[in-house]
Amino acid sequence: SYRSLSRIEDCFKVLKTTFYARPIYVWTQPHIEAHFLICFISLTIMRLLEHKLDGQLSPERIQSALLSAQCRPLEKGYWEVFGDDDFLKINELLGKKWTHQYVPLEVLRTYAK
């Protein structure tokens, strides 16, 4: 049971540090509950991504990599997708093979699915 306790404590640490789970700018009960719901959904997605990556990246590095992701339109329906090295590593580990990060718009739309 202590193993589970440390995992729960780690989740709270990630919530407080990575997701800033403290509702600083919300006052009403529904807003506070919505804020924590968003934080817990984010934590769930982060843990799933961490599991998919076999623990190779910490939650902080995953968040930093996803925040570094950018794209810009090119000609003829293609977009250039770029980010830091961890973002490219996440895409590679998830099986996204992009040649020179030039992606057709149709492929980019299905990326979130």
Coordinates of C-alpha atoms in Angstrom, one line a residue:
S1 CA 0.0 0.0 0.0
Y2 CA 2.9 2.3 0.5
R3 CA 3.9 2.0 -3.2
S4 CA 0.4 3.3 -4.1
L5 CA 0.8 6.2 -1.6
S6 CA 4.0 7.4 -3.2
R7 CA 2.3 7.3 -6.6
I8 CA -0.5 9.4 -5.3
E9 CA 1.9 11.8 -3.7
D10 CA 3.7 12.1 -7.1
C11 CA 0.4 12.9 -8.8
F12 CA -0.2 15.7 -6.4
K13 CA 3.3 17.0 -6.9
V14 CA 2.8 17.0 -10.7
L15 CA -0.6 18.7 -10.2
K16 CA 0.9 21.5 -8.0
T17 CA 4.1 22.1 -9.9
T18 CA 3.5 21.3 -13.6
F19 CA -0.2 22.2 -13.8
Y20 CA -0.4 24.9 -11.2
A21 CA -3.5 23.3 -9.7
R22 CA -3.9 26.0 -7.1
P23 CA -7.0 28.0 -8.1
I24 CA -5.5 31.4 -7.7
Y25 CA -7.9 33.5 -9.8
V26 CA -11.2 31.7 -9.2
W27 CA -13.5 32.3 -6.3
T28 CA -16.9 30.6 -6.9
Q29 CA -17.4 26.9 -6.1
P30 CA -18.3 26.0 -9.8
H31 CA -15.1 27.7 -11.1
I32 CA -12.9 26.0 -8.5
E33 CA -14.4 22.6 -9.4
A34 CA -14.0 23.3 -13.1
H35 CA -10.4 24.3 -12.6
F36 CA -9.6 21.1 -10.7
L37 CA -11.5 19.0 -13.3
I38 CA -9.3 20.5 -16.0
C39 CA -6.2 19.8 -14.0
F40 CA -7.1 16.2 -13.3
I41 CA -8.0 15.6 -17.0
S42 CA -4.6 17.1 -17.9
L43 CA -2.9 14.8 -15.3
T44 CA -4.7 11.8 -16.8
I45 CA -3.5 12.7 -20.3
M46 CA 0.0 13.3 -19.1
R47 CA 0.1 9.9 -17.3
L48 CA -1.2 8.2 -20.5
L49 CA 1.5 9.9 -22.6
E50 CA 4.1 9.1 -20.0
H51 CA 3.1 5.4 -20.1
K52 CA 3.1 5.4 -23.9
L53 CA 6.6 6.8 -23.9
D54 CA 7.7 4.1 -21.4
G55 CA 8.7 6.7 -18.8
Q56 CA 11.5 8.1 -21.0
L57 CA 10.5 11.7 -20.3
S58 CA 9.5 13.4 -17.1
P59 CA 6.1 15.3 -16.9
E60 CA 8.0 18.6 -17.0
R61 CA 9.9 17.6 -20.1
I62 CA 6.7 16.4 -21.8
Q63 CA 5.0 19.6 -21.0
S64 CA 7.9 21.7 -22.2
A65 CA 8.1 19.7 -25.4
L66 CA 4.4 20.1 -26.1
L67 CA 4.6 23.8 -25.4
S68 CA 7.5 24.1 -27.9
A69 CA 5.3 22.7 -30.7
Q70 CA 4.6 25.2 -33.5
C71 CA 3.5 25.1 -37.1
R72 CA 3.2 27.5 -40.0
P73 CA 1.5 27.2 -43.3
L74 CA 3.5 26.5 -46.5
E75 CA 2.3 26.3 -50.1
K76 CA -0.2 23.8 -51.5
G77 CA -1.8 22.7 -48.3
Y78 CA 1.4 21.7 -46.4
W79 CA 2.4 22.8 -42.9
E80 CA 5.8 22.9 -41.4
V81 CA 5.7 21.4 -37.8
F82 CA 8.6 22.1 -35.5
G83 CA 9.6 22.1 -31.9
D84 CA 12.4 21.2 -29.6
D85 CA 14.3 17.9 -29.6
D86 CA 12.0 16.3 -27.0
F87 CA 8.9 17.2 -29.2
L88 CA 10.6 15.4 -32.2
K89 CA 11.4 12.5 -29.9
I90 CA 7.8 12.2 -28.7
N91 CA 6.6 12.2 -32.3
E92 CA 9.1 9.5 -33.2
L93 CA 8.2 7.3 -30.3
L94 CA 4.5 7.7 -31.1
G95 CA 5.1 6.5 -34.7
K96 CA 4.8 9.9 -36.4
K97 CA 7.2 9.7 -39.3
W98 CA 7.4 13.2 -40.8
T99 CA 9.9 13.9 -43.5
H100 CA 11.6 17.2 -42.7
Q101 CA 8.5 18.0 -40.6
Y102 CA 6.4 19.0 -43.7
V103 CA 2.9 17.7 -43.1
P104 CA -0.2 17.8 -45.3
L105 CA -3.1 19.6 -43.6
E106 CA -5.2 16.4 -43.7
V107 CA -2.6 14.5 -41.7
L108 CA -2.2 17.4 -39.3
R109 CA -6.0 17.4 -38.6
T110 CA -5.9 13.6 -37.7
Y111 CA -2.9 14.1 -35.4
A112 CA -5.1 15.1 -32.5
K113 CA -7.2 12.0 -32.9

